[in-house]
Tab-separated table of C-alpha atoms and ligand atoms in Angstrom:
chain	number	residue	atom	x	y	z
A	227	MET	CA	-0.007	-0.231	-0.276
A	228	ARG	CA	0.843	3.737	-0.997
A	229	ARG	CA	0.243	6.867	0.319
A	230	LEU	CA	-1.237	8.175	-3.449
A	231	ASP	CA	1.632	11.072	-3.966
A	232	HIS	CA	4.256	8.279	-3.662
A	233	PHE	CA	2.080	5.821	-6.380
A	234	MET	CA	2.729	8.685	-8.509
A	235	ALA	CA	5.352	10.178	-8.601
A	236	ALA	CA	7.399	6.013	-8.928
A	237	ALA	CA	4.642	5.812	-11.744
A	238	ASN	CA	4.945	8.868	-13.411
A	239	ALA	CA	9.023	8.670	-13.893
A	240	GLN	CA	8.182	5.273	-14.674
A	241	TYR	CA	6.087	6.522	-17.323
A	242	TYR	CA	8.454	9.169	-18.550
A	243	ALA	CA	11.701	8.145	-18.405
A	244	THR	CA	10.407	4.560	-20.657
A	245	ARG	CA	7.304	5.730	-22.748
A	246	ASP	CA	7.116	8.382	-25.894
A	247	PRO	CA	4.213	10.815	-23.704
A	248	PHE	CA	3.494	12.453	-27.028
A	249	PHE	CA	1.937	9.298	-28.001
A	250	ASP	CA	-1.042	9.297	-25.467
A	251	PHE	CA	-1.508	12.890	-25.466
A	252	THR	CA	-0.949	16.594	-27.592
A	253	THR	CA	0.002	20.213	-25.870
A	254	ALA	CA	0.274	23.076	-27.255
A	255	PRO	CA	3.949	22.884	-28.594
A	256	GLU	CA	3.398	20.124	-30.592
A	257	ILE	CA	-0.207	21.472	-31.792
A	258	THR	CA	1.527	24.857	-33.582
A	259	GLN	CA	4.710	26.501	-33.583
A	260	ALA	CA	3.469	29.514	-33.078
A	261	PHE	CA	2.454	28.262	-28.919
A	262	GLY	CA	6.806	28.375	-28.647
A	263	GLU	CA	7.131	31.071	-31.043
A	264	VAL	CA	4.767	33.904	-28.747
A	265	LEU	CA	6.023	32.707	-26.253
A	266	GLY	CA	9.307	33.657	-27.303
A	267	ALA	CA	8.548	36.989	-27.687
A	268	TRP	CA	6.073	37.175	-23.974
A	269	ALA	CA	10.215	36.321	-22.963
A	270	ALA	CA	11.589	39.270	-24.358
A	271	VAL	CA	9.199	41.513	-23.299
A	272	ALA	CA	9.221	40.308	-19.795
A	273	TRP	CA	13.413	40.667	-20.201
A	274	GLY	CA	12.868	43.848	-20.469
A	275	THR	CA	10.186	44.365	-17.535
A	276	ILE	CA	13.024	43.111	-15.269
A	277	GLY	CA	15.164	45.617	-16.534
A	278	ARG	CA	17.603	43.491	-19.211
A	279	PRO	CA	19.495	41.036	-16.908
A	280	ASP	CA	22.492	39.620	-19.060
A	281	PRO	CA	23.769	37.159	-18.367
A	282	VAL	CA	19.735	36.325	-17.808
A	283	ILE	CA	18.955	32.393	-16.952
A	284	LEU	CA	15.678	31.280	-19.418
A	285	ALA	CA	14.929	28.285	-18.292
A	286	GLU	CA	11.455	25.781	-18.994
A	287	ALA	CA	10.650	23.713	-16.581
A	288	GLY	CA	8.955	19.605	-17.667
A	289	PRO	CA	10.092	20.292	-21.969
A	290	GLY	CA	8.946	17.901	-23.073
A	291	ARG	CA	10.688	17.124	-26.911
A	292	GLY	CA	12.228	20.868	-26.253
A	293	THR	CA	9.672	21.997	-29.562
A	294	LEU	CA	8.492	25.031	-26.508
A	295	MET	CA	11.854	26.602	-26.687
A	296	ALA	CA	13.027	25.299	-29.502
A	297	ASP	CA	10.519	27.335	-31.333
A	298	ALA	CA	10.833	30.394	-29.092
A	299	MET	CA	14.682	30.314	-29.656
A	300	ARG	CA	14.503	30.245	-33.188
A	301	VAL	CA	12.241	33.881	-32.608
A	302	LEU	CA	14.512	36.033	-30.308
A	303	GLY	CA	17.625	35.308	-32.524
A	304	ARG	CA	15.700	36.923	-34.890
A	305	VAL	CA	13.267	40.233	-33.084
A	306	ALA	CA	15.175	40.021	-29.983
A	307	PRO	CA	19.132	39.060	-30.200
A	308	ASP	CA	20.164	41.043	-27.290
A	309	PHE	CA	18.354	39.143	-25.261
A	310	GLY	CA	18.852	35.598	-26.982
A	311	ARG	CA	22.705	36.860	-26.643
A	312	ALA	CA	22.460	37.138	-22.964
A	313	ALA	CA	20.599	34.418	-22.150
A	314	ARG	CA	21.616	31.044	-20.974
A	315	LEU	CA	19.432	28.248	-21.043
A	316	HIS	CA	18.489	25.529	-18.192
A	317	LEU	CA	16.149	23.086	-18.367
A	318	VAL	CA	14.638	21.299	-15.655
A	319	GLU	CA	13.499	17.079	-16.481
A	320	SER	CA	13.642	14.398	-15.062
A	321	SER	CA	13.642	12.101	-17.361
A	322	PRO	CA	16.622	10.573	-19.078
A	323	ARG	CA	14.665	9.875	-22.139
A	324	LEU	CA	13.381	12.869	-22.529
A	325	ARG	CA	16.719	15.012	-22.230
A	326	THR	CA	18.334	13.102	-25.110
A	327	ILE	CA	15.797	14.218	-26.979
A	328	GLN	CA	16.022	17.436	-26.267
A	329	ALA	CA	19.914	17.564	-26.206
A	330	THR	CA	19.088	17.207	-29.980
A	331	ALA	CA	16.330	20.003	-29.970
A	332	LEU	CA	18.462	22.858	-27.750
A	333	PRO	CA	21.594	22.186	-28.136
A	334	GLY	CA	23.824	24.044	-25.133
A	335	ALA	CA	21.711	23.573	-22.616
A	336	ALA	CA	22.328	22.386	-19.156
A	337	TRP	CA	20.204	20.496	-17.482
A	338	HIS	CA	18.847	20.069	-13.497
A	339	ASP	CA	16.822	17.275	-12.141
A	340	ALA	CA	14.448	19.951	-10.046
A	341	ALA	CA	13.597	23.906	-10.557
A	342	GLU	CA	15.223	24.250	-6.891
A	343	GLU	CA	18.819	23.215	-9.145
A	344	LEU	CA	19.185	26.055	-10.975
A	345	PRO	CA	21.294	28.160	-10.638
A	346	ASP	CA	21.321	31.881	-8.764
A	347	GLY	CA	20.429	34.410	-10.559
A	348	PRO	CA	18.288	36.802	-12.485
A	349	MET	CA	16.029	33.820	-14.308
A	350	ILE	CA	12.681	33.828	-16.754
A	351	LEU	CA	11.029	30.269	-15.967
A	352	LEU	CA	8.790	28.722	-18.734
A	353	ALA	CA	6.346	26.077	-17.676
A	354	ASN	CA	3.724	24.809	-19.866
A	355	GLU	CA	2.143	20.979	-18.594
A	356	PHE	CA	4.550	20.520	-15.958
A	357	LEU	CA	2.599	20.756	-12.801
A	358	ASP	CA	-0.340	18.515	-13.954
A	359	ALA	CA	2.103	15.918	-13.903
A	360	LEU	CA	3.497	16.968	-10.124
A	361	PRO	CA	2.250	14.427	-7.427
A	362	ILE	CA	-1.169	15.090	-5.658
A	363	ARG	CA	-2.020	14.215	-2.792
A	364	GLN	CA	-5.948	13.689	-1.854
A	365	PHE	CA	-7.539	13.550	0.868
A	366	ARG	CA	-11.760	13.028	1.839
A	367	ARG	CA	-13.899	14.845	5.136
A	368	ASP	CA	-16.111	12.066	6.676
A	369	GLY	CA	-17.284	13.722	9.749
A	370	ASP	CA	-15.513	15.357	11.897
A	371	GLY	CA	-12.283	13.142	10.291
A	372	TRP	CA	-10.424	12.991	7.213
A	373	THR	CA	-8.993	10.126	4.876
A	374	GLU	CA	-6.249	10.088	2.632
A	375	ARG	CA	-6.132	7.578	0.214
A	376	HIS	CA	-3.710	5.049	-0.670
A	377	VAL	CA	-3.373	2.784	-3.887
A	378	ILE	CA	-3.652	-0.645	-3.210
A	379	ASP	CA	-2.908	-3.220	-6.466
A	380	ALA	CA	-6.296	-3.157	-7.407
A	381	GLY	CA	-7.952	-0.082	-6.337
A	382	PHE	CA	-7.919	2.697	-3.495
A	383	VAL	CA	-7.930	2.794	-0.335
A	384	ASP	CA	-9.040	5.715	2.864
A	385	ILE	CA	-7.260	5.886	5.211
A	386	VAL	CA	-7.772	7.811	8.690
A	387	ALA	CA	-5.454	10.329	8.637
A	388	ALA	CA	-4.775	14.389	10.474
A	389	PRO	CA	-6.638	17.434	8.164
A	390	PRO	CA	-5.190	18.900	5.433
A	391	SER	CA	-4.327	22.622	5.177
A	392	ARG	CA	-7.967	22.600	3.712
A	393	HIS	CA	-11.668	23.217	4.443
A	394	ALA	CA	-14.272	20.672	2.480
A	395	GLU	CA	-18.041	20.350	3.338
A	396	ASP	CA	-18.650	16.052	5.001
A	397	GLY	CA	-18.130	14.217	1.932
A	398	GLU	CA	-15.526	16.538	-0.236
A	399	MET	CA	-12.231	15.628	-1.199
A	400	VAL	CA	-9.680	18.298	-1.386
A	401	GLU	CA	-6.173	17.749	-3.212
A	402	VAL	CA	-2.756	19.211	-2.357
A	403	CYS	CA	-0.089	18.633	-4.314
A	404	GLU	CA	2.561	19.415	-2.379
A	405	PRO	CA	5.889	19.718	-4.491
A	406	ALA	CA	3.798	22.294	-7.276
A	407	HIS	CA	3.722	24.648	-3.032
A	408	GLY	CA	7.392	23.229	-2.858
A	409	LEU	CA	8.472	25.038	-5.472
A	410	MET	CA	5.918	28.212	-4.591
A	411	ARG	CA	8.661	28.715	-1.777
A	412	ALA	CA	11.126	27.890	-3.447
A	413	LEU	CA	10.398	30.530	-6.648
A	414	GLY	CA	10.069	32.808	-2.941
A	415	ASP	CA	13.247	32.601	-1.778
A	416	ARG	CA	15.424	32.985	-5.561
A	417	PHE	CA	12.985	36.297	-6.080
A	418	ARG	CA	14.455	38.158	-2.702
A	419	HIS	CA	17.969	37.780	-4.175
A	420	HIS	CA	16.980	38.057	-8.035
A	421	PRO	CA	13.938	39.752	-10.170
A	422	GLY	CA	12.585	36.995	-12.258
A	423	VAL	CA	9.219	35.475	-13.650
A	424	ALA	CA	8.094	32.384	-13.829
A	425	LEU	CA	4.921	31.468	-16.298
A	426	PHE	CA	3.338	28.445	-16.013
A	427	LEU	CA	0.500	27.324	-18.574
A	428	ASP	CA	-1.506	24.589	-17.878
A	429	TYR	CA	-4.781	23.007	-16.457
A	430	GLY	CA	-7.328	23.568	-13.640
A	431	PRO	CA	-10.022	25.868	-12.650
A	432	ALA	CA	-9.134	29.467	-11.824
A	433	GLU	CA	-10.381	28.994	-8.062
A	434	SER	CA	-9.668	26.256	-5.654
A	435	ALA	CA	-12.733	23.431	-6.004
A	436	PRO	CA	-13.703	20.191	-4.383
A	437	GLY	CA	-13.386	17.217	-6.311
A	438	ASP	CA	-11.281	14.213	-8.155
A	439	SER	CA	-9.385	15.248	-10.362
A	440	LEU	CA	-6.475	12.142	-10.952
A	441	GLN	CA	-6.827	11.372	-14.296
A	442	ALA	CA	-4.671	8.741	-15.967
A	443	LEU	CA	-4.137	8.337	-19.725
A	444	ARG	CA	-2.774	4.900	-21.798
A	445	ASP	CA	-2.935	5.072	-26.120
A	446	GLY	CA	-5.298	8.642	-25.397
A	447	ALA	CA	-7.802	6.936	-24.076
A	448	PRO	CA	-9.140	7.208	-20.200
A	449	VAL	CA	-7.820	3.978	-17.839
A	450	GLU	CA	-8.011	3.204	-13.664
A	451	PRO	CA	-5.178	4.498	-12.634
A	452	TRP	CA	-3.656	2.447	-10.287
A	453	VAL	CA	-3.396	-0.727	-13.467
A	454	SER	CA	0.115	-0.861	-14.558
A	455	PRO	CA	1.740	1.562	-12.701
A	456	GLY	CA	4.614	3.502	-14.831
A	457	THR	CA	2.507	2.743	-18.628
A	458	ALA	CA	0.128	5.886	-18.007
A	459	ASP	CA	0.150	8.982	-17.759
A	460	LEU	CA	-1.128	10.959	-14.576
A	461	THR	CA	-2.577	14.181	-13.981
A	462	ALA	CA	-4.412	16.242	-12.428
A	463	HIS	CA	-6.096	19.519	-12.087
A	464	VAL	CA	-3.327	22.434	-11.259
A	465	ASP	CA	-5.531	24.483	-7.624
A	466	PHE	CA	-3.833	27.874	-8.963
A	467	SER	CA	-5.258	29.903	-6.281
A	468	ALA	CA	-3.940	27.426	-3.513
A	469	LEU	CA	-0.642	27.807	-5.586
A	470	ALA	CA	-1.092	31.941	-5.823
A	471	ALA	CA	-1.740	31.750	-1.519
A	472	THR	CA	1.342	29.587	-0.599
A	473	ALA	CA	3.335	32.345	-3.292
A	474	ARG	CA	2.462	35.337	-1.905
A	475	LYS	CA	2.843	34.339	1.178
A	476	ALA	CA	7.049	33.473	-0.502
A	477	GLY	CA	6.584	37.346	-1.206
A	478	CYS	CA	5.815	36.379	-4.906
A	479	GLU	CA	3.878	38.842	-6.924
A	480	VAL	CA	1.445	36.974	-8.851
A	481	GLN	CA	-0.176	37.586	-12.312
A	482	GLY	CA	-3.498	36.488	-13.219
A	483	PRO	CA	-4.544	33.050	-13.803
A	484	VAL	CA	-6.016	33.978	-16.901
A	485	PRO	CA	-7.796	31.529	-19.241
A	486	GLN	CA	-5.440	30.757	-22.001
A	487	GLY	CA	-7.782	31.402	-24.516
A	488	ILE	CA	-7.745	35.137	-24.055
A	489	PHE	CA	-3.573	35.353	-22.818
A	490	LEU	CA	-2.573	33.586	-26.205
A	491	ALA	CA	-4.752	36.235	-27.772
A	492	GLY	CA	-3.450	39.012	-25.921
A	493	ILE	CA	-0.094	38.102	-26.996
A	494	GLY	CA	-0.362	37.762	-30.882
A	495	LEU	CA	-1.204	34.030	-31.463
A	496	PHE	CA	-3.700	35.055	-34.211
A	497	GLN	CA	-1.522	37.408	-35.704
A	498	ARG	CA	1.991	34.988	-35.912
A	499	THR	CA	-0.501	32.305	-37.150
A	500	GLY	CA	-1.824	35.354	-39.904
A	501	GLN	CA	2.176	34.864	-40.797
A	502	LEU	CA	2.620	31.193	-41.007
A	503	ALA	CA	-0.201	31.040	-43.093
A	504	GLN	CA	0.894	33.986	-45.625
A	505	THR	CA	3.532	31.191	-46.262
A	506	GLN	CA	1.600	28.105	-46.348
A	507	PRO	CA	-0.852	26.630	-49.348
A	508	PRO	CA	-3.577	26.816	-48.634
A	509	ALA	CA	-4.309	23.400	-46.762
A	510	GLY	CA	-1.248	24.271	-45.209
A	511	ALA	CA	-2.690	28.210	-44.032
A	512	SER	CA	-5.708	26.178	-42.757
A	513	ARG	CA	-3.987	23.942	-40.089
A	514	LEU	CA	-1.655	27.003	-38.276
A	515	ILE	CA	-5.355	28.639	-38.161
A	516	GLU	CA	-7.099	25.330	-36.952
A	517	ALA	CA	-4.456	25.108	-34.336
A	518	ALA	CA	-4.739	28.690	-32.560
A	519	ARG	CA	-8.298	27.921	-32.570
A	520	ARG	CA	-7.767	25.109	-30.437
A	521	LEU	CA	-5.404	25.993	-27.903
A	522	ALA	CA	-7.959	29.649	-27.781
A	523	GLU	CA	-11.561	28.239	-27.905
A	524	PRO	CA	-13.427	28.391	-24.730
A	525	ASP	CA	-14.424	25.292	-25.172
A	526	ARG	CA	-11.281	23.031	-26.157
A	527	MET	CA	-8.224	24.350	-24.826
A	528	GLY	CA	-9.330	28.208	-24.399
A	529	ARG	CA	-10.965	28.137	-20.939
A	530	LEU	CA	-9.752	25.282	-18.707
A	531	PHE	CA	-6.178	25.779	-19.293
A	532	LYS	CA	-4.485	29.187	-17.893
A	533	ALA	CA	-1.863	31.096	-17.201
A	534	MET	CA	-0.350	32.313	-14.017
A	535	ALA	CA	2.970	34.321	-13.293
A	536	VAL	CA	5.180	34.219	-10.364
A	537	CYS	CA	7.210	37.202	-10.762
A	538	HIS	CA	9.323	39.462	-7.871
A	539	ALA	CA	7.913	41.566	-5.730
A	540	GLY	CA	6.669	44.713	-7.255
A	541	CYS	CA	7.407	43.229	-10.830
A	542	PRO	CA	5.027	45.584	-13.583
A	543	ALA	CA	2.258	44.242	-15.438
A	544	LEU	CA	2.978	41.443	-17.894
A	545	PRO	CA	2.245	41.239	-21.458
A	546	GLY	CA	-1.243	38.782	-21.456
A	547	LEU	CA	-2.235	38.551	-17.670
A	548	GLU	CA	-4.209	41.638	-17.397
A	549	SER	CA	-7.554	40.563	-17.175
A	550	SER	CA	-7.400	38.532	-13.721
A	551	GLY	CA	-10.357	37.100	-11.727
A	552	ALA	CA	-11.483	34.882	-14.597
A	553	ALA	CA	-14.540	32.449	-14.489
A	554	SER	CA	-13.324	28.712	-14.327
S	856	SAH	N1	6.316	20.980	-22.028
S	856	SAH	C1	5.914	20.160	-22.514
S	856	SAH	C2	5.805	18.868	-21.843
S	856	SAH	C3	4.757	18.122	-20.779
S	856	SAH	S1	5.154	16.613	-20.638
S	856	SAH	C4	4.665	20.319	-23.264
S	856	SAH	O1	4.415	21.191	-23.319
S	856	SAH	O2	5.368	19.432	-24.470
S	856	SAH	C5	5.486	17.434	-18.871
S	856	SAH	C6	7.496	17.409	-19.160
S	856	SAH	O3	7.193	17.285	-18.094
S	856	SAH	C7	8.101	16.042	-19.408
S	856	SAH	O4	8.800	16.397	-19.631
S	856	SAH	C8	7.799	15.353	-17.653
S	856	SAH	O5	9.235	14.207	-18.375
S	856	SAH	C9	9.092	16.392	-17.061
S	856	SAH	N2	8.441	16.074	-15.867
S	856	SAH	C10	7.355	15.652	-15.239
S	856	SAH	N3	7.995	14.923	-14.367
S	856	SAH	C11	8.521	15.927	-13.891
S	856	SAH	C12	9.821	15.976	-12.154
S	856	SAH	N4	8.656	15.671	-11.574
S	856	SAH	N5	10.242	16.461	-12.341
S	856	SAH	C13	11.366	17.128	-13.891
S	856	SAH	N6	10.452	16.273	-14.482
S	856	SAH	C14	9.099	16.361	-14.584
């Protein structure tokens, strides 16, 4: 019997080390090159906002195939060569298999096992669909007491537990992602000494909501999380408001969360898509436009996915994140 977060950490480590995750799910950078390109331009503006430090750490957590950063770097070379020259590329990746793929896409990068291990200094960090892969604990309120979910060979079992630091009504489940909160506290420590911005794009409601959001995907289809651990991708909704509260308590400023569709439209996804489409024959142009819509339309990835920046105290407003408090 294992606590859910211990089970999820081991299962995902094995999954990312041995399988091609992009067979089971598709992420925004794999859908259109315009995603990484506008994020590259966003990072260049963010660099200006934090005072153009040189050198600056340009980091990505959970880079997958390295597609986002490769698209971003290509744009930087053209539109913000000063930033391109100042940027030192650092990747946070636990999977040796994905590191090999990233090394081909991003020669010259340095790798780290955890974001807490990134070197000191001013930093711009990007993380797309990273937090959702981090292990969660699940607690259920049961009258005056609480239980915590554990995994056994053929299912879940709920064991009496100490209460989490969260409120719930009787019978409700709450989820806590301890490593994500640890990362917010680590950002607080770092941003006390150096300016910086960390942009998280992921899926989850804008306001904390009770319920079981653990999901397992194998070959693109939902499966029971406990069956054949390491062969399915395990994810959970990101609790943006809980993470924002921890980041603020750690001394950070938080901008957003903003629905991904609003964020991407605000930072030029459709303009960039229009430019790219002009260079393509009609079928390629339609594919690019359809891909941008998939990322931005509210009933697709535009509303459930959010963008949230965690930055040093006093950081001026960053592009695309001005409209906050949007509905989940
Ligand atoms: N950002 C990419 C990939 C998302 S999949 C994209 O958008 O396509 C999640 C990524 O996070 C993978 O690269 C995975 O190996 C990495 N990852 C998952 N858990 C991790 C952990 N605990 N520490 C470091 N990297 C992790």
